[in-house]
Short mmCIF file of C-alpha atoms (C1' of nucleotides) in Angstrom, two decimals:
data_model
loop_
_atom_site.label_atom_id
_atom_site.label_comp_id
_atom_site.label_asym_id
_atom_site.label_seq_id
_atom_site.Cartn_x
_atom_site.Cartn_y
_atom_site.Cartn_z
CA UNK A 1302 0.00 0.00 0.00
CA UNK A 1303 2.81 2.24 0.01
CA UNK A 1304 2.23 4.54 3.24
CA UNK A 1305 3.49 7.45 3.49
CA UNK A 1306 3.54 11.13 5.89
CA UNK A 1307 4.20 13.70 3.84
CA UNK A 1308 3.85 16.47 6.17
CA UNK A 1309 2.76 16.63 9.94
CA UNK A 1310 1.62 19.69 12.03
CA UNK A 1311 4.11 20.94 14.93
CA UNK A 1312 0.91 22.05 17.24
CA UNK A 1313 -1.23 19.43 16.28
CA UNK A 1314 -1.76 15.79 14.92
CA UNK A 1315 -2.61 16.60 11.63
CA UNK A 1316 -0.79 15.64 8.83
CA UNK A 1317 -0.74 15.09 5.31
CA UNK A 1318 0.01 11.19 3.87
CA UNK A 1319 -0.38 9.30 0.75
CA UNK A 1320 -1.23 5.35 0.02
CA UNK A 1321 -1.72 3.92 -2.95
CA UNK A 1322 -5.52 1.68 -3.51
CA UNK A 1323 -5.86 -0.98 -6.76
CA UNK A 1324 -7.70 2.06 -8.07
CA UNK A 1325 -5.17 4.65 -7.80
CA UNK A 1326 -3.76 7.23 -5.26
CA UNK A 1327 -4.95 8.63 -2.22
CA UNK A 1328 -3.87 12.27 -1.13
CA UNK A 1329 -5.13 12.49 2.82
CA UNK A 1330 -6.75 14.20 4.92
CA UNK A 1331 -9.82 12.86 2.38
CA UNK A 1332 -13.38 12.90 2.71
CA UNK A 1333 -15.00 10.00 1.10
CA UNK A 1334 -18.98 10.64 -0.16
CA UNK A 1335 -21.24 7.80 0.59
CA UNK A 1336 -22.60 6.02 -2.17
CA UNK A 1337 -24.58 2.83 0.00
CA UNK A 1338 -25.95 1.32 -3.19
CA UNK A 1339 -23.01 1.73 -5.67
CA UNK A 1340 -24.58 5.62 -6.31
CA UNK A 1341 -23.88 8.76 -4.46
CA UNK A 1342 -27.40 9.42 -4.55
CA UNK A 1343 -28.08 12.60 -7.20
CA UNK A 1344 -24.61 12.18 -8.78
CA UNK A 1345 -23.54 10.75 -11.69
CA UNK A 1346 -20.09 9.19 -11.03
CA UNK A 1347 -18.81 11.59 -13.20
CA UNK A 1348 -19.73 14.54 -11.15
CA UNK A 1349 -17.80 12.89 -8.89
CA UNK A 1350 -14.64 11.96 -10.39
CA UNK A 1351 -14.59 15.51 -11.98
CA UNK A 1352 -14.41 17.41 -8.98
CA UNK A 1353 -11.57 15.16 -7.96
CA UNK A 1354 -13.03 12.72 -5.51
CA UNK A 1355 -11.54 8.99 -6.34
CA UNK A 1356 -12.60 7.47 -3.03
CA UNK A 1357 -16.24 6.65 -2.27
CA UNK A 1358 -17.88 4.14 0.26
CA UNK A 1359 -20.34 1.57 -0.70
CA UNK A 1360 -22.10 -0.60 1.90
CA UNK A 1361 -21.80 -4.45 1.78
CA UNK A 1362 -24.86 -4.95 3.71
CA UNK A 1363 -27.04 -3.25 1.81
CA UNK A 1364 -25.13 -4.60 -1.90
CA UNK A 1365 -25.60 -8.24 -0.43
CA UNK A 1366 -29.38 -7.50 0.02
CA UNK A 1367 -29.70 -5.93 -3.65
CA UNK A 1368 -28.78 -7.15 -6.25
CA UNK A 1369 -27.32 -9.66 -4.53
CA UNK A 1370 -23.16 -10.91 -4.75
CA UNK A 1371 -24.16 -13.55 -7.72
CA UNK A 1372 -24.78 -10.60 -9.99
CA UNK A 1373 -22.04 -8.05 -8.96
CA UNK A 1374 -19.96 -11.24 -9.54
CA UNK A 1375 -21.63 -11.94 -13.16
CA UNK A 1376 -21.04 -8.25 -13.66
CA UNK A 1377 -16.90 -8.74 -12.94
CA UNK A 1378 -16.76 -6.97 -9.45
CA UNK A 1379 -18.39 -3.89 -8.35
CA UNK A 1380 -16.62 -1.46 -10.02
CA UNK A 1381 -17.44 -3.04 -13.49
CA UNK A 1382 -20.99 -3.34 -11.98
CA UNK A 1383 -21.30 0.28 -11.29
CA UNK A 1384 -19.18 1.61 -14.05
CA UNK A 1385 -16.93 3.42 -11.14
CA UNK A 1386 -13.03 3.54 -12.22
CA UNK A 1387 -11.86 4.89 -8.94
CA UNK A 1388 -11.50 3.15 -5.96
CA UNK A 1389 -13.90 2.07 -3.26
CA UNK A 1390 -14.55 1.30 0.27
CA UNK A 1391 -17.09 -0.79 0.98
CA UNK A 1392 -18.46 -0.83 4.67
CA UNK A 1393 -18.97 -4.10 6.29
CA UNK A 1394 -22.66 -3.53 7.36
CA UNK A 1395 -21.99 -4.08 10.99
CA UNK A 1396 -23.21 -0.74 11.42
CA UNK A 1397 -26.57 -1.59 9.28
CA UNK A 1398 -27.64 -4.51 11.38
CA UNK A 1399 -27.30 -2.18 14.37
CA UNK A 1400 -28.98 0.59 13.71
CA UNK A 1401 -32.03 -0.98 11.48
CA UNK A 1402 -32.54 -4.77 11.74
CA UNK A 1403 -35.92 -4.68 13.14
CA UNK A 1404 -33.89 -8.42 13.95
CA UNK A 1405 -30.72 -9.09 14.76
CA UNK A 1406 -29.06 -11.39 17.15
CA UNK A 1407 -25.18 -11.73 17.16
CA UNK A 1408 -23.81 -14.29 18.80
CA UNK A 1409 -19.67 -15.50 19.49
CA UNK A 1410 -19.25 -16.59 15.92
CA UNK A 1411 -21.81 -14.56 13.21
CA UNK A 1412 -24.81 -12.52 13.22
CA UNK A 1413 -28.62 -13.35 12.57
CA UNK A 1414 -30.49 -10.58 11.24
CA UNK A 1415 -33.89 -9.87 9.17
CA UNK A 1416 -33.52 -7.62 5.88
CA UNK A 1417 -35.32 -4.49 6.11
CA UNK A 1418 -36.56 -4.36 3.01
CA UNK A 1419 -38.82 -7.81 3.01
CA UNK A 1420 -38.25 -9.20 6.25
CA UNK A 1421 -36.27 -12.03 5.66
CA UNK A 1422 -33.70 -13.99 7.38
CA UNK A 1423 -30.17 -13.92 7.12
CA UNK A 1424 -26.78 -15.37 8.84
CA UNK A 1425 -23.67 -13.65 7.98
CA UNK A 1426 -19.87 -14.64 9.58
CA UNK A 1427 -17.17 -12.18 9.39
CA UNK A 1428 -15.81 -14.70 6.90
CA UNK A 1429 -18.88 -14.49 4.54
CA UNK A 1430 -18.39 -10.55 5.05
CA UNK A 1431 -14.86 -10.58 3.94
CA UNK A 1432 -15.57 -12.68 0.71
CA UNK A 1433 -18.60 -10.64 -0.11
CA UNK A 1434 -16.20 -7.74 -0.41
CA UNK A 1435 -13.31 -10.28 -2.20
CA UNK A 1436 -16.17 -10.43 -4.76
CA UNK A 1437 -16.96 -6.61 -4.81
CA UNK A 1438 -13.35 -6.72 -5.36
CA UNK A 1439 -13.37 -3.66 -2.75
CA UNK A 1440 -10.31 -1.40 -2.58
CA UNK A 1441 -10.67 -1.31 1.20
CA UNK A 1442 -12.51 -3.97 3.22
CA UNK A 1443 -14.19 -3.24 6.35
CA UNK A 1444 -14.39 -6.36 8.74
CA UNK A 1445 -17.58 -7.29 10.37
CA UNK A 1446 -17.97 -5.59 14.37
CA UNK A 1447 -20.29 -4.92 16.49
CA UNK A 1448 -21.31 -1.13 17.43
CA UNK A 1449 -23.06 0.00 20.18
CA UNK A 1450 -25.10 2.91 21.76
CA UNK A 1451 -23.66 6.17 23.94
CA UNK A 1452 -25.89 4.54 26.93
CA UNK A 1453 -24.73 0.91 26.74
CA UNK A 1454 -23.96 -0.50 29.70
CA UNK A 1455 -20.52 -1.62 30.47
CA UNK A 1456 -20.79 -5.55 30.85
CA UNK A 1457 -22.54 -5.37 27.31
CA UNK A 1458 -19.76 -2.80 25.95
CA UNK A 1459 -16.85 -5.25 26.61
CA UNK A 1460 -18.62 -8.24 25.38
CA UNK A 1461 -19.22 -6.00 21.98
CA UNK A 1462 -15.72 -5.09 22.25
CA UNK A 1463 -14.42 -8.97 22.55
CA UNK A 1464 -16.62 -10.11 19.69
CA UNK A 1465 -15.65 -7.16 17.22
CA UNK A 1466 -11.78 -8.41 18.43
CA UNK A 1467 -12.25 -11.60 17.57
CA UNK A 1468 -13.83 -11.10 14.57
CA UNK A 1469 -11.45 -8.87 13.26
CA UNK A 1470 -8.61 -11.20 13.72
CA UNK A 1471 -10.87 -13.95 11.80
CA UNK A 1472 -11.54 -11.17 9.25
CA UNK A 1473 -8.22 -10.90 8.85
CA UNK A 1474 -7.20 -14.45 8.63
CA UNK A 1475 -9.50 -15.06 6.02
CA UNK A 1476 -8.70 -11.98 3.89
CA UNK A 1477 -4.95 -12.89 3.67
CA UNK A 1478 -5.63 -15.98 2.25
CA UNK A 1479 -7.16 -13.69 -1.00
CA UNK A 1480 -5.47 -10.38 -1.15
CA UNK A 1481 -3.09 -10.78 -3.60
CA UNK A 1482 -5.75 -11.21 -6.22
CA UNK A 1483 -6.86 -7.66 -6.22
CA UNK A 1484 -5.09 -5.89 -3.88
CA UNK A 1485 -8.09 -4.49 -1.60
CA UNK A 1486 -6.81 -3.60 2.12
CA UNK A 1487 -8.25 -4.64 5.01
CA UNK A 1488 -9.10 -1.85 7.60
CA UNK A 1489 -9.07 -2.79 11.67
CA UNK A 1490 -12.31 -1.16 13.35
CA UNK A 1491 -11.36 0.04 17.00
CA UNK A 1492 -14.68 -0.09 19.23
CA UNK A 1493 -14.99 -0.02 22.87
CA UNK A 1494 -18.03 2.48 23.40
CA UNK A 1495 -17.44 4.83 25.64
CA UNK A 1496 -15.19 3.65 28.36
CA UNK A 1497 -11.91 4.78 28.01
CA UNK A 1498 -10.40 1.41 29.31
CA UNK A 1499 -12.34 -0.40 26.58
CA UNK A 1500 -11.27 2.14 24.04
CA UNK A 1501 -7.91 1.70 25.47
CA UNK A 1502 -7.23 -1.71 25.19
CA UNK A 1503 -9.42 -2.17 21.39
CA UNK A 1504 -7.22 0.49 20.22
CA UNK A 1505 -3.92 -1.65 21.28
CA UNK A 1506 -5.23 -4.97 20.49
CA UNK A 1507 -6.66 -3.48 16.56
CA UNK A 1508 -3.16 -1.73 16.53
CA UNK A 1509 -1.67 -4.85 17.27
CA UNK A 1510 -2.66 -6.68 14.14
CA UNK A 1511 -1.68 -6.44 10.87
CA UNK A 1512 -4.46 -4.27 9.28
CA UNK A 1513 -2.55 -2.11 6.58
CA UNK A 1514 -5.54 0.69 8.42
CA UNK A 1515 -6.99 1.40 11.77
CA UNK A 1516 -10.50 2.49 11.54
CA UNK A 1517 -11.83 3.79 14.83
CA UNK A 1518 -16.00 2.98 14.67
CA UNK A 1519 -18.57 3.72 17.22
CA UNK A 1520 -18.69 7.20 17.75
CA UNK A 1521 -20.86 10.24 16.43
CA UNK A 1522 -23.47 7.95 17.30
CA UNK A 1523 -25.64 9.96 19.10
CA UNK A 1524 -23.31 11.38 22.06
CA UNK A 1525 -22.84 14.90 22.67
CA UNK A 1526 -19.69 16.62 20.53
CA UNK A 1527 -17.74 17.59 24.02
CA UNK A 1528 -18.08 13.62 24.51
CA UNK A 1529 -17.10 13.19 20.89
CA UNK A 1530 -14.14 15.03 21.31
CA UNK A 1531 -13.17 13.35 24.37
CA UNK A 1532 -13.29 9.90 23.42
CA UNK A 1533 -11.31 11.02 19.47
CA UNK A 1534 -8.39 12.49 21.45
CA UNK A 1535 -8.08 9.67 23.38
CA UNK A 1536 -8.60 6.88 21.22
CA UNK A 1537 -6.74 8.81 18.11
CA UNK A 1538 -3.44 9.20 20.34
CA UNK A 1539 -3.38 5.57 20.71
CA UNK A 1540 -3.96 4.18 17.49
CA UNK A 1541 -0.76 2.87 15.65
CA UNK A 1542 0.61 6.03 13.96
CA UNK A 1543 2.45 4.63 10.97
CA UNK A 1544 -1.18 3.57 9.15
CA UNK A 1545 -3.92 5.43 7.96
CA UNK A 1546 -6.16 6.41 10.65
CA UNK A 1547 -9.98 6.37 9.23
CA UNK A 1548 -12.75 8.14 11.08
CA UNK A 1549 -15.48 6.24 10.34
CA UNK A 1550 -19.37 8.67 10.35
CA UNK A 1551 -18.03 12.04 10.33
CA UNK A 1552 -19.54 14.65 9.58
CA UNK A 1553 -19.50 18.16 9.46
CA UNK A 1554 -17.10 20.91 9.00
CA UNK A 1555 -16.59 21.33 12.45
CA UNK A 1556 -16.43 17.42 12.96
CA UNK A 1557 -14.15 16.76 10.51
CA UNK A 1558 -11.63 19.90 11.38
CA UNK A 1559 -11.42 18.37 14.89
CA UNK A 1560 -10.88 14.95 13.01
CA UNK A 1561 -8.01 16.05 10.79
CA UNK A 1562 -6.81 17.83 14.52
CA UNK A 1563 -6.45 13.92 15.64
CA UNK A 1564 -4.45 12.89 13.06
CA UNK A 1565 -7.55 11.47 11.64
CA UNK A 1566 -6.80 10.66 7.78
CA UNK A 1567 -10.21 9.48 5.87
CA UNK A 1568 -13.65 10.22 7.16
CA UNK A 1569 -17.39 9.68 5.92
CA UNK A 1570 -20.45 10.74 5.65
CA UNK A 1571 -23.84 10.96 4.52
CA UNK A 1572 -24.19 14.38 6.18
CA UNK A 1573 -23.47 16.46 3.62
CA UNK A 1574 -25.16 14.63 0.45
CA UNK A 1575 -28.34 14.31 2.76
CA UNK A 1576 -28.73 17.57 4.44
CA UNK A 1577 -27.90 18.83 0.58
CA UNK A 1578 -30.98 17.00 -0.70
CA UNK A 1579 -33.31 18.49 2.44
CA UNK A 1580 -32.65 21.70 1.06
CA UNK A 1581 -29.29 22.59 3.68
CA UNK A 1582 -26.46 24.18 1.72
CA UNK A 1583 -22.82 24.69 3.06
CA UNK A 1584 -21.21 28.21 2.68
CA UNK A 1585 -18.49 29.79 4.53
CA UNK A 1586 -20.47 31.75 6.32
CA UNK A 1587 -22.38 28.50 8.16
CA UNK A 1588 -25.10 26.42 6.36
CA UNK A 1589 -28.18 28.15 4.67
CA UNK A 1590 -31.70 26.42 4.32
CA UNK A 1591 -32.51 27.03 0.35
CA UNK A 1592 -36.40 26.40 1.11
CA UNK A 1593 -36.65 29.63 2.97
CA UNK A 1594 -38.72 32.80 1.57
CA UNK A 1595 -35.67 35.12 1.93
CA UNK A 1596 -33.61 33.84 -0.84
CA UNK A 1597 -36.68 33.69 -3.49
CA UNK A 1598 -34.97 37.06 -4.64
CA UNK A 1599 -31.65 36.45 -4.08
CA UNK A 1600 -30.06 36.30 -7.78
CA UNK A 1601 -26.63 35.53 -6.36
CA UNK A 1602 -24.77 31.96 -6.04
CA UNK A 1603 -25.02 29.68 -2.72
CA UNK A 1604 -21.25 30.75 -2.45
CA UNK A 1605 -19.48 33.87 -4.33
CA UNK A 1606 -15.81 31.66 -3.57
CA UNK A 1607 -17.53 28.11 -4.92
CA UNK A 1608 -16.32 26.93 -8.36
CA UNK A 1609 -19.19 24.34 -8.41
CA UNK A 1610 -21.45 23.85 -11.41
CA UNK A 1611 -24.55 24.92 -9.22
CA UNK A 1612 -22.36 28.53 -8.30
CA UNK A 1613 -21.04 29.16 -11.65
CA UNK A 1614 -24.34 28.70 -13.38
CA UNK A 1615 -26.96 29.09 -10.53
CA UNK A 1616 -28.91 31.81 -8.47
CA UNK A 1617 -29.98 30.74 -4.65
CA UNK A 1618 -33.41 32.07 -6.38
CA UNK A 1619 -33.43 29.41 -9.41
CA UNK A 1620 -32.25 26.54 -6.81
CA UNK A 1621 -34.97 27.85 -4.27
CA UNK A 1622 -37.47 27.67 -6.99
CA UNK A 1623 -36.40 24.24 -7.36
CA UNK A 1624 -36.65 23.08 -4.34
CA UNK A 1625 -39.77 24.75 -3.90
CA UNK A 1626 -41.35 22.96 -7.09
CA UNK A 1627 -39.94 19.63 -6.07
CA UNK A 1628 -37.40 19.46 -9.40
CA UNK A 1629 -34.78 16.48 -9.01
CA UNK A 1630 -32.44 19.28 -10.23
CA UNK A 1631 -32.46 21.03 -6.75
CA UNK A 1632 -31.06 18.00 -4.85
CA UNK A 1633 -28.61 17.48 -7.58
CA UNK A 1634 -27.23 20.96 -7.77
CA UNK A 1635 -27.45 21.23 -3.99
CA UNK A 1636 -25.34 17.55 -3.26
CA UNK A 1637 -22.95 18.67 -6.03
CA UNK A 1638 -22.66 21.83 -4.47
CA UNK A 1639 -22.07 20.19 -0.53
CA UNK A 1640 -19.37 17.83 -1.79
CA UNK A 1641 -17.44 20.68 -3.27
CA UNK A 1642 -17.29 22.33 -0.86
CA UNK A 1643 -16.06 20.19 1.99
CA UNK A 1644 -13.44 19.48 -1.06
CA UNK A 1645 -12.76 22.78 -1.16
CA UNK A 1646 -12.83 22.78 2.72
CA UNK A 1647 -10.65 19.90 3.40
CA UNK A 1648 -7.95 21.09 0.56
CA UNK A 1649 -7.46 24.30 2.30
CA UNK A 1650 -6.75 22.43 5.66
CA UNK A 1651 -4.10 20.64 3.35
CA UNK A 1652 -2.77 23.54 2.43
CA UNK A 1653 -2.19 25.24 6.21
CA UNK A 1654 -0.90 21.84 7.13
CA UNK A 1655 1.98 22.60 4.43
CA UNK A 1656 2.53 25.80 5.41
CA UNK A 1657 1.81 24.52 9.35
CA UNK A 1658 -0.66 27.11 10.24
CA UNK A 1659 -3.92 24.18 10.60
CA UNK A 1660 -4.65 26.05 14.09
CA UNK A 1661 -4.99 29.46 12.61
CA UNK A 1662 -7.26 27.80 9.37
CA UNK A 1663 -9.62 26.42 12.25
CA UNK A 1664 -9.91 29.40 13.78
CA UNK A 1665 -10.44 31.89 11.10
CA UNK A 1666 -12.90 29.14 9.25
CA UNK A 1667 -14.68 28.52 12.89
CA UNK A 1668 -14.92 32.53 13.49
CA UNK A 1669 -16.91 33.12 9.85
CA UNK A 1670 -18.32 29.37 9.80
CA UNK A 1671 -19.97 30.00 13.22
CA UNK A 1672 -20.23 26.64 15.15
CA UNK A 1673 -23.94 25.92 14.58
"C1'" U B 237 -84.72 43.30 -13.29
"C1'" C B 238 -85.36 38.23 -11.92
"C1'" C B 239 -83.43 33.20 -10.80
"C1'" C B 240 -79.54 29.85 -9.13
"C1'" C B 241 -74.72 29.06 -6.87
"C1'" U B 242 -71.12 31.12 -3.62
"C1'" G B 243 -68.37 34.13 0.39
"C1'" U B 244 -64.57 29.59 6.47
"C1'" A B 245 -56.33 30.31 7.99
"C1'" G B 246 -51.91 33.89 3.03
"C1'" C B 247 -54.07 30.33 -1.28
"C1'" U B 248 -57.58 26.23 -2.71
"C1'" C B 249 -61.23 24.09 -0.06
"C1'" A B 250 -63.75 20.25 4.05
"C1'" G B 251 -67.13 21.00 7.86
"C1'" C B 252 -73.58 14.81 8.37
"C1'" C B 253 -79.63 15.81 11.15
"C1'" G B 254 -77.37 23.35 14.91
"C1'" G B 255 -73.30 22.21 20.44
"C1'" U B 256 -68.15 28.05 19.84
"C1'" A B 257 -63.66 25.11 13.37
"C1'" G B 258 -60.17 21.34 10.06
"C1'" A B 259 -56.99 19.58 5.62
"C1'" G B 260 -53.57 20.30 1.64
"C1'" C B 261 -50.37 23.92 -0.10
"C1'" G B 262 -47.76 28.26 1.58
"C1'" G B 263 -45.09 30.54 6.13
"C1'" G B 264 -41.92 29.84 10.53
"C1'" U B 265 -38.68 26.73 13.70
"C1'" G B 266 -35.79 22.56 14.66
"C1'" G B 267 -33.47 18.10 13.22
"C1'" C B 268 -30.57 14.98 9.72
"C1'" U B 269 -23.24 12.39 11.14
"C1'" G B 270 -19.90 3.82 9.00
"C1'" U B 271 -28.13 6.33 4.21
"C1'" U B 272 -34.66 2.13 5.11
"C1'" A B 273 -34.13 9.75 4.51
"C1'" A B 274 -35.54 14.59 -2.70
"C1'" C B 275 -36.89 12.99 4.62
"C1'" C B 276 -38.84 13.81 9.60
"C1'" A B 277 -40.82 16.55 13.74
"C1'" C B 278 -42.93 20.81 15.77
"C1'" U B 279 -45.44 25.58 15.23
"C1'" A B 280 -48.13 30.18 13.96
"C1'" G B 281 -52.28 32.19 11.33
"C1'" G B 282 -59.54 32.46 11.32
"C1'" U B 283 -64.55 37.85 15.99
"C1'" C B 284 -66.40 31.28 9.83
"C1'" G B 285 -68.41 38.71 4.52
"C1'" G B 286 -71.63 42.63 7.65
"C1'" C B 287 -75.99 43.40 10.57
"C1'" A B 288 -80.38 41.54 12.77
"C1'" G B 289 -83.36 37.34 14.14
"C1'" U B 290 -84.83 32.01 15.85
"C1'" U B 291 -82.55 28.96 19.78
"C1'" C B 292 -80.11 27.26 26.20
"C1'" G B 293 -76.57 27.30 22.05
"C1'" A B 294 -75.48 29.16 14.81
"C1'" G B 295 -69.92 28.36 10.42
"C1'" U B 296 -74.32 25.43 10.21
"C1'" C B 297 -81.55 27.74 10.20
"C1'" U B 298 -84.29 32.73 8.71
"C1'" G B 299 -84.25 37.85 6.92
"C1'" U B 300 -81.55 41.68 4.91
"C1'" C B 301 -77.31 44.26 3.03
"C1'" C B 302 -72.43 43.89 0.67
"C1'" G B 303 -68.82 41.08 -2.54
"C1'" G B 304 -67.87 37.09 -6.24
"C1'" G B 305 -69.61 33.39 -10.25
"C1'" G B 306 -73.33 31.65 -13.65
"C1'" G B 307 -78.09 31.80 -16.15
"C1'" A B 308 -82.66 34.21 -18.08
"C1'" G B 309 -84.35 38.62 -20.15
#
RNA sequence: UCCCCUGUAGCUCAGCCGGUAGAGCGGGUGGCUGUUAACCACUAGGUCGGCAGUUCGAGUCUGUCCGGGGGAG
């Protein structure tokens, strides 16, 4: 995979690095859109790969549901399937079964669960997760663990913690046996809810193995962002340092600036496409909501500094309208629009990481952003 | 001039045999963080055209005036 730090901040963790994917190079910090069923929904892939983005996540849960692995096999892999050149990370699902199963029972060795879109029943190992995602042919592979919630008690937090350990180092097992057909890396996920013993020692034991990433999962899950912030520092500083470090959920401007602060590398979300396609538009003075009556008659773009097809060729009027009238055009304009700019966002962190002055970006961008 | 229909929230309209009003849209507010989300939640607006009757009680019945729409001449 070829990891490399390029540049590192004196103040703070954040740092630059490159890796190379079967799909090309990564430049980090990056932000990687989420695309659950193959689609960024309201994109064409092209959007995408034109604004520079050669990194978006895909969900195996939700691919194993529909269409199914037989046919993203027929069709060669997913990226043949999908017609996307670029690489991709597909997310184990682990995350799915917890937060929607209206069924799911996991047990030492796999998981039970119902599909939510007809009910029925399904038992997946972290084997059967890993060689769903040898047949995506996935760039990066996210092993099967188990998340939990900011109010889980702590008997049930370590036994979440010891499954998601062991099945990483099954995950893991079973994915060396097949790597060197395609290349795709396999990502550790660090869990431990939030006790910082448990965080402690999943950080350690994840850093321990030989995951070519380190993933940390089970935050932004519902806690407050002082809490959020708590458990990051903590769990980021103990994470092995010479891998990518992958933030997995996040988020926001302000979540991701105190990400790249932790040395965090990769992040995603569904934050910005969604809130984009409910009418919430980013700009550097703080987020705008489109729908609203005061911009009917405002004939100027979301964001005079955007270079965005949607601010070179659109009025916050004409994309009001849109929204207003219920034209798929609004929620494309408006996701296009959201992805470039925490592009545009996240490059300009790069570039006061270069010249080491992150801690002055995230202050100046926090004093016009606001902190809403 | 006569006849019929009609006048309820910003807009379009519901309100059975009378018991002090609702919806959709629009407005406002909030939310959305490893996507079951072009979504969800909450909220503000009405002396029911005016006046006078009947009635314990009228948006609902009666009279009359005013404003719309249609028809006949």
């Amino acid at each position: 995979m070829n990891f490399k730090i390029l540049k590192s901040s004196s103040n703070t963790k954040a740092r630059i690095t490159e890796f190379t994917l079967p799909h090309g190079k990564i430049l980090t910090p990056i932000f990687m859109p989420v695309g659950t069923n193959g689609s960024v929904k309201a994109v064409k892939h092209k959007t995408l790969s034109d604004s520079g983005i050669n990194l978006i996540l895909s969900n195996t849960y939700h691919l194993y549901l529909r269409p199914g692995s037989d046919i993203i096999k027929k069709a060669g892999g997913l990226h043949n399937f999908i017609s996307w050149q670029h690489n991709i990370l597909t997310d184990s699902g682990g995350f799915q079964i917890f937060s929607l199963a209206p069924f799911r029972k996991i047990t030492k060795d796999r998981i039970k669960f119902r599909s939510h879109i007809d009910g029925s029943y399904h038992t997946l190992t972290p084997e059967d997760v890993i060689e769903l995602q040898r047949v995506f042919k996935s760039d990066i592979l996210m092993p099967l663990d188990v998340c939990t919630a900011p109010d889980t008690e702590y008997k049930k937090a370590v036994n979440a913690m010891k499954i998601t350990h062991d099945w990483a180092a099954r995950s893991i097992e079973y994915w060396k046996r097949y790597k060197q057909e395609w290349g795709g890396q396999l990502f550790g996920i660090v869990q431990g809810n939030f006790y910082k013993d448990l965080r402690k020692e999943s950080a350690e034991y994840i850093s321990s193995l030989d995951f070519p990433g380190i993933a940390i999962g089970g935050l932004s899950v519902g806690e407050p962002f002082d809490i959020f912030k708590d458990f990051l520092e903590y769990t980021a500083g103990l994470i092995d340092k010479s891998k990518p470090h992958y933030l997995m959920g996040i988020g926001t401007p302000e979540y991701i600036i105190e990400a790249i602060e932790n040395g965090i590398d990769m992040f995603d979300c569904v934050y910005p496409t969604r809130i984009a396609r409910n009418g919430t538009l980013f700009t550097w003075n703080g987020k705008i909501a489109i729908k609203k009556e005061n911009f009917a008659e405002e004939f100027k773009p979301i964001e005079e500094k955007c270079s965005c097809f949607a601010c070179k060729n659109y009025s916050r009027a004409f994309i009001r309208h849109l929204f207003k009238t219920n034209e798929i055009l609004g929620p494309m304009l408006a996701t296009e629009h959201n992805l470039t700019f925490i592009n545009d966002l996240i490059s300009e962190i790069r570039s006061s990481i270069e010249t080491d002055t992150f801690m002055d970006f995230k202050k100046r961008f926090l004093g016009s952003y606001g902190s809403n």
